[in-house]
mmCIF file of C-alpha atoms and ligand atoms in Angstrom:
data_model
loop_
_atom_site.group_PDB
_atom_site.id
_atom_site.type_symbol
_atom_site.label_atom_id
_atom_site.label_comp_id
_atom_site.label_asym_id
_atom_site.label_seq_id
_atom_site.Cartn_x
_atom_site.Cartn_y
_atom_site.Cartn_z
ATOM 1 C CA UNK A 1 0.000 0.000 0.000
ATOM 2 C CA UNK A 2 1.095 3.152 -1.134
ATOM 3 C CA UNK A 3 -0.337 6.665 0.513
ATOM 4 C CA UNK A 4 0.511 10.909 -0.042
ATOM 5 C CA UNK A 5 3.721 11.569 1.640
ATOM 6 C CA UNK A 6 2.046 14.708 3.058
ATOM 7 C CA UNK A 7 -0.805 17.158 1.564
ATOM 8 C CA UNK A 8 0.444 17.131 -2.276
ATOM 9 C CA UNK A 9 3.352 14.353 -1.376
ATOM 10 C CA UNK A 10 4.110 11.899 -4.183
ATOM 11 C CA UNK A 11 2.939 8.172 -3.002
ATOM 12 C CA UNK A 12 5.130 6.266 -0.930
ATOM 13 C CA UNK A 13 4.922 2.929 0.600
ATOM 14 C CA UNK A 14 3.286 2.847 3.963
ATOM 15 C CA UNK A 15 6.372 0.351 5.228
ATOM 16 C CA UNK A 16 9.467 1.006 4.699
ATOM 17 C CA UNK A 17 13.282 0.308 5.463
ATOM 18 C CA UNK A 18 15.417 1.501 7.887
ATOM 19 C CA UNK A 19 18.923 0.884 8.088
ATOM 20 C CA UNK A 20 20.492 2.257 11.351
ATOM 21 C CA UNK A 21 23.440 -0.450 12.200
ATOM 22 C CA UNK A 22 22.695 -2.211 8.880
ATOM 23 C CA UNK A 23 26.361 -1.897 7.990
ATOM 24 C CA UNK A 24 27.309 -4.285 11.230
ATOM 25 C CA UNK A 25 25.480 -7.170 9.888
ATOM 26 C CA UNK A 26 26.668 -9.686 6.760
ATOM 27 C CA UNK A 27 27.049 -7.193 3.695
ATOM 28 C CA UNK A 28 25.899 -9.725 1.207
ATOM 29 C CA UNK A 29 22.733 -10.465 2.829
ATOM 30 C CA UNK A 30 21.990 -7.019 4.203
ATOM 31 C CA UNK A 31 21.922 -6.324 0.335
ATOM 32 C CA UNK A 32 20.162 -9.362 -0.685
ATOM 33 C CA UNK A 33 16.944 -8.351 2.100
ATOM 34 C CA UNK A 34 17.025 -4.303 0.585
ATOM 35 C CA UNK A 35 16.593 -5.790 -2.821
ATOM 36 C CA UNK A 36 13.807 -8.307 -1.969
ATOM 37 C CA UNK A 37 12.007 -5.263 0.132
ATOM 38 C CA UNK A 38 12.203 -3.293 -3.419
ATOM 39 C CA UNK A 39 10.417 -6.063 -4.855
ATOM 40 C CA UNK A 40 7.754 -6.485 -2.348
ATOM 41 C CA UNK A 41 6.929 -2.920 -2.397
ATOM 42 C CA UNK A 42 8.679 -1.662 0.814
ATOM 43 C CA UNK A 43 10.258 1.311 -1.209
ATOM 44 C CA UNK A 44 10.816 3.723 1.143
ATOM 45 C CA UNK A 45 13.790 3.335 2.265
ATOM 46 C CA UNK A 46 15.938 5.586 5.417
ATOM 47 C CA UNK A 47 19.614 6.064 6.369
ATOM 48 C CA UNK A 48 21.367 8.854 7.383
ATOM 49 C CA UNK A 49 25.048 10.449 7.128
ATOM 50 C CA UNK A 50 25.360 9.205 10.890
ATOM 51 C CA UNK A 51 24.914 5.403 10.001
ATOM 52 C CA UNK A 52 28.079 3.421 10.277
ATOM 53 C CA UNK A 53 29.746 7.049 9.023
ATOM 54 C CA UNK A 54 28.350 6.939 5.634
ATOM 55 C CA UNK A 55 28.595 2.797 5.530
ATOM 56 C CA UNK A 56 24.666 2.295 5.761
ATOM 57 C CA UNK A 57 24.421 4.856 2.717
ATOM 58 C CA UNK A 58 26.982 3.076 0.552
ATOM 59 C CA UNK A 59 25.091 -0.697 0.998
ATOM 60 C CA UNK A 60 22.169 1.168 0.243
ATOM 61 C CA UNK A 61 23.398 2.676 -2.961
ATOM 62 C CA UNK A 62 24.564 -0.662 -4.002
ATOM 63 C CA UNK A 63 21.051 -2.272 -3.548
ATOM 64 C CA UNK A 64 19.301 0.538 -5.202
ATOM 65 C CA UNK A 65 22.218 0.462 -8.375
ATOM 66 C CA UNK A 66 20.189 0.531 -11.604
ATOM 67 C CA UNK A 67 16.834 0.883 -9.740
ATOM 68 C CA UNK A 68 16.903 4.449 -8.135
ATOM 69 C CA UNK A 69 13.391 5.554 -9.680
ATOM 70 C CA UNK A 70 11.893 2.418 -7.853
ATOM 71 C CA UNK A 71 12.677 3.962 -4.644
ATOM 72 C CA UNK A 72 11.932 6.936 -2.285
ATOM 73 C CA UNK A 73 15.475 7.527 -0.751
ATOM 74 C CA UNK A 74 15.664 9.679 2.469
ATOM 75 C CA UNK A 75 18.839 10.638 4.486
ATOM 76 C CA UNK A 76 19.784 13.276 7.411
ATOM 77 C CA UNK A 77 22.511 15.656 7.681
ATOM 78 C CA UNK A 78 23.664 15.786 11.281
ATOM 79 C CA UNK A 79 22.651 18.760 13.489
ATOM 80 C CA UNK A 80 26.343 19.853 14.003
ATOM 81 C CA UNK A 81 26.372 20.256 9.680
ATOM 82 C CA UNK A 82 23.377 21.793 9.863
ATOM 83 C CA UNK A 83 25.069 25.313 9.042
ATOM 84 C CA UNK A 84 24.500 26.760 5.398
ATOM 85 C CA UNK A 85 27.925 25.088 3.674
ATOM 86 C CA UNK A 86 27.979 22.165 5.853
ATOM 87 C CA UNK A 87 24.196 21.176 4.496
ATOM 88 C CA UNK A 88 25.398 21.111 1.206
ATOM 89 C CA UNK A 89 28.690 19.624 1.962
ATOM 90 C CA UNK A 90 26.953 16.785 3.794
ATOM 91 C CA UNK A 91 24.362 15.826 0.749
ATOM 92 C CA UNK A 92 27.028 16.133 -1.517
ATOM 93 C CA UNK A 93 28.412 13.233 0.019
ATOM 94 C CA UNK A 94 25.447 11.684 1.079
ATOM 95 C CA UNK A 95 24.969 11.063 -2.354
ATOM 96 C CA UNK A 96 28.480 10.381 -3.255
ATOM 97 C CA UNK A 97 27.638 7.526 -1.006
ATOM 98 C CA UNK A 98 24.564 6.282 -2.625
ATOM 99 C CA UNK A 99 25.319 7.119 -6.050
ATOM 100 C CA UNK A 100 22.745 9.065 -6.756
ATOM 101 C CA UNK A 101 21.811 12.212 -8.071
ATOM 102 C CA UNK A 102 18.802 13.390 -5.853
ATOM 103 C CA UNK A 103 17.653 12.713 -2.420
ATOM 104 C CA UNK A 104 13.640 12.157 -2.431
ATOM 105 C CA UNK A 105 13.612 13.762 1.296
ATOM 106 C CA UNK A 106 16.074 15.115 3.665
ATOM 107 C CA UNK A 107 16.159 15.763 6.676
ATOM 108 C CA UNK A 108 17.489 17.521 9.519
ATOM 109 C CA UNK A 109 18.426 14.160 12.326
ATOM 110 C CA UNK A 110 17.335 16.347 15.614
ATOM 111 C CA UNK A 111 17.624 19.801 16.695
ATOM 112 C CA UNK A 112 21.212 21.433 17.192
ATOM 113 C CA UNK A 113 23.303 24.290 17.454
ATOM 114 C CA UNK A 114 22.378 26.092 14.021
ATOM 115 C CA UNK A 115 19.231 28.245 13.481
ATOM 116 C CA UNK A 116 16.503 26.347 12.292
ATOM 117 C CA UNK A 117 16.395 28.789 9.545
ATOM 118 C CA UNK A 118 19.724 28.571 8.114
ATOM 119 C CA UNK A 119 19.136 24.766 8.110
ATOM 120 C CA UNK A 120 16.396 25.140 5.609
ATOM 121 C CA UNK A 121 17.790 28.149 3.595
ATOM 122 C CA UNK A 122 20.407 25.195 2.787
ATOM 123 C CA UNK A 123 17.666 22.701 2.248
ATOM 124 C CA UNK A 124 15.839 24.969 0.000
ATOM 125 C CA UNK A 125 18.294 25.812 -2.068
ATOM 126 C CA UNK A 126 19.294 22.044 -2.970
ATOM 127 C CA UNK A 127 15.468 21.640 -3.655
ATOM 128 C CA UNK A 128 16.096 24.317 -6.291
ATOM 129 C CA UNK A 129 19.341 22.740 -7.783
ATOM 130 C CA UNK A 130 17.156 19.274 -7.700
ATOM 131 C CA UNK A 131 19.487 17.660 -5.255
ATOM 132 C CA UNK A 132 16.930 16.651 -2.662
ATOM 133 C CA UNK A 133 12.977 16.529 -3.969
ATOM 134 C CA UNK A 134 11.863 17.409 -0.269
ATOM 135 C CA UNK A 135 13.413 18.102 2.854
ATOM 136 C CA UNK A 136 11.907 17.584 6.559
ATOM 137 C CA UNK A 137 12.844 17.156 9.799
ATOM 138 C CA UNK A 138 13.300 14.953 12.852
ATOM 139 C CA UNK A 139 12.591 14.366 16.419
ATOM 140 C CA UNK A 140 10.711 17.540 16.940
ATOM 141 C CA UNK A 141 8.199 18.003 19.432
ATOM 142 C CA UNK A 142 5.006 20.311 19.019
ATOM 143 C CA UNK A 143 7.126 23.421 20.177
ATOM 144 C CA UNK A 144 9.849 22.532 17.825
ATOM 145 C CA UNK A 145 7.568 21.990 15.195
ATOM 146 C CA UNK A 146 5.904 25.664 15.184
ATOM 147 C CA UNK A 147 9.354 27.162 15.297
ATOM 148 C CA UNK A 148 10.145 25.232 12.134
ATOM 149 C CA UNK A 149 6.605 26.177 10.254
ATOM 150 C CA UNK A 150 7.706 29.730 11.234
ATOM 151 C CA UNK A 151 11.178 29.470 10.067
ATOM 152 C CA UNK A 152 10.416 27.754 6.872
ATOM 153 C CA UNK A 153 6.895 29.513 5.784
ATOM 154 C CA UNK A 154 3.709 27.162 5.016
ATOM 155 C CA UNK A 155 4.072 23.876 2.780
ATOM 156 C CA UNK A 156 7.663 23.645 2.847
ATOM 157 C CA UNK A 157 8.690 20.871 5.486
ATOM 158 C CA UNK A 158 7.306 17.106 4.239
ATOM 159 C CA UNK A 159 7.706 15.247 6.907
ATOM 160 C CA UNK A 160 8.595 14.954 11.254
ATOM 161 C CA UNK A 161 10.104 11.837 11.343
ATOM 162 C CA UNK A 162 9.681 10.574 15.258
ATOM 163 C CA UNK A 163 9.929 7.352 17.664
ATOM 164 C CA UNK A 164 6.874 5.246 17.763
ATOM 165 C CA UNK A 165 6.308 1.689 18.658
ATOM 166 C CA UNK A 166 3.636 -0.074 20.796
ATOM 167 C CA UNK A 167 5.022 0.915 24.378
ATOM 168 C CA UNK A 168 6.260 4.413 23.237
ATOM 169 C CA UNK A 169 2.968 6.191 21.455
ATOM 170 C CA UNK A 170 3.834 10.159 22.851
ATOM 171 C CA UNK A 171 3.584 11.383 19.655
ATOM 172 C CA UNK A 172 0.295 10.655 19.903
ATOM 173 C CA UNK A 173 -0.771 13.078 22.414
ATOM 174 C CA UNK A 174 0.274 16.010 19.949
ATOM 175 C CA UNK A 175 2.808 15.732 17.559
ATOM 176 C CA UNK A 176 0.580 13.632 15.046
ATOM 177 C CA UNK A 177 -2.338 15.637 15.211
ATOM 178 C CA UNK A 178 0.375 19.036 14.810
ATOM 179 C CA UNK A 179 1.490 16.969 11.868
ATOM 180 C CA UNK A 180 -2.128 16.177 10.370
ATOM 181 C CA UNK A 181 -3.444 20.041 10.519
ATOM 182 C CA UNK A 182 -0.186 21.023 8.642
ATOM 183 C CA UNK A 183 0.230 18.400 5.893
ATOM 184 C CA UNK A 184 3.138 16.729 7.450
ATOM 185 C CA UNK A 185 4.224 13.005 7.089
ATOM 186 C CA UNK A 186 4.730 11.331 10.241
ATOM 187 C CA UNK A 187 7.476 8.465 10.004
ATOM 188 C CA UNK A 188 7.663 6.093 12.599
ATOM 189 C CA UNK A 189 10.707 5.182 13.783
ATOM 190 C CA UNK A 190 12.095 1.572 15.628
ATOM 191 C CA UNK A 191 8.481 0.664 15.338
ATOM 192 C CA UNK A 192 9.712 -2.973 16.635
ATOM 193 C CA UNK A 193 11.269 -1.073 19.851
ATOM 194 C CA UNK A 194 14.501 -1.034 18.124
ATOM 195 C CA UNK A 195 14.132 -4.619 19.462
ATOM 196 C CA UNK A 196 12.325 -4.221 22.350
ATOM 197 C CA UNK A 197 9.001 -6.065 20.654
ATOM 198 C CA UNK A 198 6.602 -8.253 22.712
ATOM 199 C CA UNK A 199 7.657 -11.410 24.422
ATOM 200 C CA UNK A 200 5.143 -14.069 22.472
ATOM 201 C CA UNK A 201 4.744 -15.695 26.235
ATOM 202 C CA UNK A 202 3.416 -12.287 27.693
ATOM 203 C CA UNK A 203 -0.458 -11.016 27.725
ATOM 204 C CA UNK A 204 0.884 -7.800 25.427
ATOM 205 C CA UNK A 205 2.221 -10.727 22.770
ATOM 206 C CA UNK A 206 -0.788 -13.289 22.881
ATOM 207 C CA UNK A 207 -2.940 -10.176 22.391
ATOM 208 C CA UNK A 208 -0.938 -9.599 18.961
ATOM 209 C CA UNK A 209 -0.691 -12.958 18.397
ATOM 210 C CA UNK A 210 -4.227 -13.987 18.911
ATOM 211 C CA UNK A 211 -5.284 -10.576 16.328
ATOM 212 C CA UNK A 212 -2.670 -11.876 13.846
ATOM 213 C CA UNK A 213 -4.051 -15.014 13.798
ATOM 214 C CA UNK A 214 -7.429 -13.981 12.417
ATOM 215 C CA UNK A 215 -5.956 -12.391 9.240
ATOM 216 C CA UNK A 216 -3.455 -15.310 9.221
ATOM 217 C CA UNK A 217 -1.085 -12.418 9.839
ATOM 218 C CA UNK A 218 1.953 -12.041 12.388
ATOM 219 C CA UNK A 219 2.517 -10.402 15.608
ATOM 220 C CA UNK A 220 4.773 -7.988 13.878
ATOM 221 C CA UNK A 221 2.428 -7.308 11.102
ATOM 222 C CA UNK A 222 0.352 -6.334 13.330
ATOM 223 C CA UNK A 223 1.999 -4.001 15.208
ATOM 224 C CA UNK A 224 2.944 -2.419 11.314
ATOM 225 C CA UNK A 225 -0.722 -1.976 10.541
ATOM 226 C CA UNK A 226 -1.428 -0.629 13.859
ATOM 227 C CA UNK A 227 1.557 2.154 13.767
ATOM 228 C CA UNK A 228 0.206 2.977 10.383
ATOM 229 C CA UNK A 229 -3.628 2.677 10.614
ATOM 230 C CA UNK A 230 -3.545 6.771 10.669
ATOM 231 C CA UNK A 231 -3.530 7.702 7.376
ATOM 232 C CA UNK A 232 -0.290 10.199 8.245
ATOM 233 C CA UNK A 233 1.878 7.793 9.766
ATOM 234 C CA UNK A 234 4.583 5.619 7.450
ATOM 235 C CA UNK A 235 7.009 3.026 9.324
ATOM 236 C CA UNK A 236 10.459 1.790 8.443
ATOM 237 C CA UNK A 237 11.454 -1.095 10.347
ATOM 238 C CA UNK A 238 15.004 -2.381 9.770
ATOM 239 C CA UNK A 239 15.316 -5.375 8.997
ATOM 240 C CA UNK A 240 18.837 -7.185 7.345
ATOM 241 C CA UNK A 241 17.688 -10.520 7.091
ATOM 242 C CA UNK A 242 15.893 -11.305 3.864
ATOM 243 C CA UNK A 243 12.754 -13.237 5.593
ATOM 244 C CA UNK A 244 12.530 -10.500 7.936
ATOM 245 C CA UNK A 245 11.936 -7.933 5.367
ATOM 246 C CA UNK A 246 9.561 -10.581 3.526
ATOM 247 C CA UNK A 247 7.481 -10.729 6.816
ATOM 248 C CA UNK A 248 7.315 -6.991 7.135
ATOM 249 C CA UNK A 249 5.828 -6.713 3.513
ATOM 250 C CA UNK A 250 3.184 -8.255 5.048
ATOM 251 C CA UNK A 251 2.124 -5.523 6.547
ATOM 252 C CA UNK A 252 1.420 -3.516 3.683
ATOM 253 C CA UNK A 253 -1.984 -4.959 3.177
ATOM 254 C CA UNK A 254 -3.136 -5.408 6.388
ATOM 255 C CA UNK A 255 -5.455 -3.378 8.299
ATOM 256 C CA UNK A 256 -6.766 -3.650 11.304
ATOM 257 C CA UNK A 257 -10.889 -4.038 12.286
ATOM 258 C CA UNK A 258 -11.639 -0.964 14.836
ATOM 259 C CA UNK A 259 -12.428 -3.882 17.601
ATOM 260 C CA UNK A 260 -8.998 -4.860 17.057
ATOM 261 C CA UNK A 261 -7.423 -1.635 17.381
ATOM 262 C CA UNK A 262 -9.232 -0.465 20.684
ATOM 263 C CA UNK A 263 -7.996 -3.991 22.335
ATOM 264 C CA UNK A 264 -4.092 -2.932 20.911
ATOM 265 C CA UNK A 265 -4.830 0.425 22.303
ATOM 266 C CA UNK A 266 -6.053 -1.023 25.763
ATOM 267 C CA UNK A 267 -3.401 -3.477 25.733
ATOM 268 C CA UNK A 268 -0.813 -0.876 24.711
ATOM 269 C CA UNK A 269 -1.862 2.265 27.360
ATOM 270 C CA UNK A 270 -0.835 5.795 26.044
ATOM 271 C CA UNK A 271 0.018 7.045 29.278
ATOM 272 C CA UNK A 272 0.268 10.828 29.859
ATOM 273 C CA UNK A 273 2.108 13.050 27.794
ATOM 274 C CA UNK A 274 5.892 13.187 28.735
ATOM 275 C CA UNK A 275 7.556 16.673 29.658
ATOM 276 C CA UNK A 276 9.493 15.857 26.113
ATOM 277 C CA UNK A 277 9.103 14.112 23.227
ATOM 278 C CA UNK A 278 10.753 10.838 23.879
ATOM 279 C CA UNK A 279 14.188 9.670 21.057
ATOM 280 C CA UNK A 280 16.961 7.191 21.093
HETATM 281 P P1 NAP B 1 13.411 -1.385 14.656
HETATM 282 O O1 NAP B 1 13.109 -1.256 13.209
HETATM 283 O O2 NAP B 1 12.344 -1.095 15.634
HETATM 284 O O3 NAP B 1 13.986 -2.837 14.993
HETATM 285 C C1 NAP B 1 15.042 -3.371 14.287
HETATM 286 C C2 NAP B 1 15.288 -4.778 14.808
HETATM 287 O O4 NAP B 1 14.154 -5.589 14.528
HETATM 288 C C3 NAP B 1 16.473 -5.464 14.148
HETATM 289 O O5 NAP B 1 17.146 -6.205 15.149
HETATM 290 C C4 NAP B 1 15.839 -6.413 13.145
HETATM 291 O O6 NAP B 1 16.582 -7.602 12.943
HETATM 292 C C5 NAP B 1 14.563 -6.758 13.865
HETATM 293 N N1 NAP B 1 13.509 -7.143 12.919
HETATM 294 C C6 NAP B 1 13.082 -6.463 11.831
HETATM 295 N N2 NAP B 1 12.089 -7.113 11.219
HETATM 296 C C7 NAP B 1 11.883 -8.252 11.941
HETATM 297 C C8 NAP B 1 10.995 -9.336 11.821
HETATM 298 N N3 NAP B 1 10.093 -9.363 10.837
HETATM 299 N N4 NAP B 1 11.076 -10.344 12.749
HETATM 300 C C9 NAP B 1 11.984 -10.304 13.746
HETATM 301 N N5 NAP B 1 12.851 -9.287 13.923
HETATM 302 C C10 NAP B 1 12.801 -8.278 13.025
HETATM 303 O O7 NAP B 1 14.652 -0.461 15.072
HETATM 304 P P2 NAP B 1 15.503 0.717 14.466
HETATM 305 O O8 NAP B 1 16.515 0.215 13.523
HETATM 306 O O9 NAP B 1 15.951 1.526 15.633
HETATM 307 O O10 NAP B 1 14.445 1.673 13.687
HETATM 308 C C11 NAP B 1 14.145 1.526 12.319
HETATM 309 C C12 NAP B 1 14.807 2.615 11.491
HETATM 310 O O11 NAP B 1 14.365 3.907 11.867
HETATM 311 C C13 NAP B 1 16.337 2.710 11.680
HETATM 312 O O12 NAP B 1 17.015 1.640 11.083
HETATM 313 C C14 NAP B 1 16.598 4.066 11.082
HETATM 314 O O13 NAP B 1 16.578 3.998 9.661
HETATM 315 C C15 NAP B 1 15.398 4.858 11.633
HETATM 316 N N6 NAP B 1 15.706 5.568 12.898
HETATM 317 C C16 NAP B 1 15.712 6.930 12.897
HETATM 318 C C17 NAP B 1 16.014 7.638 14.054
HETATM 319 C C18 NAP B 1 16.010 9.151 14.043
HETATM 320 O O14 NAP B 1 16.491 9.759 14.998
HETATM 321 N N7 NAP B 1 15.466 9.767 13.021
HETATM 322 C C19 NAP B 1 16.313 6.948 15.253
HETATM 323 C C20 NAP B 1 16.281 5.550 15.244
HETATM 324 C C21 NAP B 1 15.952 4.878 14.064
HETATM 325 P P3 NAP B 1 17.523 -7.889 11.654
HETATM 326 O O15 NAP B 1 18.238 -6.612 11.332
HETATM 327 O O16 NAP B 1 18.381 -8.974 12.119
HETATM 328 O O17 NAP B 1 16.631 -8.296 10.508
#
């Protein structure tokens, strides 16, 4: 399933890959699994400049060589290049490492030392040159987030990219809804917990289990559908094992009954709304 990236976003797959640490795993298959989620649809596909120093990028831009237009390729400068050179500097080699031309979104990692609107002068003016195709940001909070709409002018920023997973659902409380008035994407990351999923042995994982089971489905496809039942919110699990990112895929069709998603919610409490917007 494909959905608007934002208000006037081109389509992009509702799951996607991430690829923090993807460089620490077995090259060949870490490749092997990107390629297979290209196949199955999972097309959007995250790293960063910060990944393995520019090693997730270059495994990326080998599994995307001589398929680039099948893919919506997003990557973050680091706040400490946020200045106006050091945002160019940084995509320039950004995609030096994927060899590539174009980034389809980039974004700033998480608020640092360099005005918010320098940032996206920089940003804006690689949009012009064609170098990235939209720009965003990540882990900002509500307060963040109105600082950046004033710094960048309406219809500018694509997409908040935030943590979200089953126990950690703060950016429920106001960031999506922030992100739903304005047009923004909301991409989940570590949707699995960055490994912290459900024991199947606990009440939390026969709940999933027991919901999966009806749409002859998997725990973790349905926590996917669940993260993305808002019609915002895109995920990008990482996964470098090949039948990993085949069970993810799995997602993409799935959706949830609204019985099923008030016993996830029960199952899965909110909880209040933290002091600041949770990150790792
Ligand atoms: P995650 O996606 O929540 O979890 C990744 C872990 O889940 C890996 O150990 C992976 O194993 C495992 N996994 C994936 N699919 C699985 C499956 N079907 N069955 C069993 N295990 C499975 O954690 P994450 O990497 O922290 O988050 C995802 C992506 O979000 C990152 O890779 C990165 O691109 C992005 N991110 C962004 C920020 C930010 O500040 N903007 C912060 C954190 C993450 P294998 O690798 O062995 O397959």
């Amino acid at each position: 399933m494909q959905r608007a990236f934002g208000a006037g976003g081109p389509a992009v797959s509702v799951i996607g890959q991430g690829s923090w640490y993807i460089e620490q795993g077995d090259r060949r298959e870490a490749i092997a699994a990107l390629k297979r989620g290209l196949d199955l649809g999972l097309t959007h596909i995250d790293t960063a400049e910060m990944y393995g120093d520019g090693r997730s990028e270059a495994i990326i831009g080998e599994a995307i060589a001589g398929r680039r237009d099948e893919a919506f390729l997003v990557s973050k400068v680091l706040p400490h290049n946020a200045s106006r050179q050091g945002v160019r500097a940084a995509c320039e080699r950004s995609l030096r490492q994927l060899k590539t031309d174009r980034l389809d979104c980039y974004l700033l990692h998480w608020r640092g030392p360099h005005p918010l609107a320098e940032t996206f002068a920089a940003f804006e003016a690689l949009k012009q040159e064609g170098k990235v195709l939209s720009w965003g940001v990540s882990n900002f909070d509500e307060d963040d987030l109105d600082e950046a709409l004033e710094a960048a002018g309406k219809g500018r920023i694509a997409c908040n990219q935030v943590l979200y997973h089953l126990r950690e659902r703060a950016i429920e409380h106001a960031v999506i809804p922030w992100c739903e008035r304005n047009g923004i994407a909301v991409t989940a990351y570590s949707p699995f917990g960055h490994d912290d999923f459900p024991e199947s042995g606990s009440a939390q994982g026969r709940l999933l289990a027991e919901i999966a089971a009806a749409h002859g489905a998997t725990a973790r496809q349905v926590a996917l559908a669940f993260l993305t039942r808002r019609a915002s919110v895109f995920a990008i699990p990482k996964a470098g094992r090949t039948a990993h990112v085949e069970e993810n895929a799995g997602a993409l069709e799935l959706v949830l009954t609204a019985e099923q998603i008030a016993r996830i919610d029960a199952a899965f409490p909110l909880g209040r709304k933290p002091h600041s917007l949770p990150m790792i």
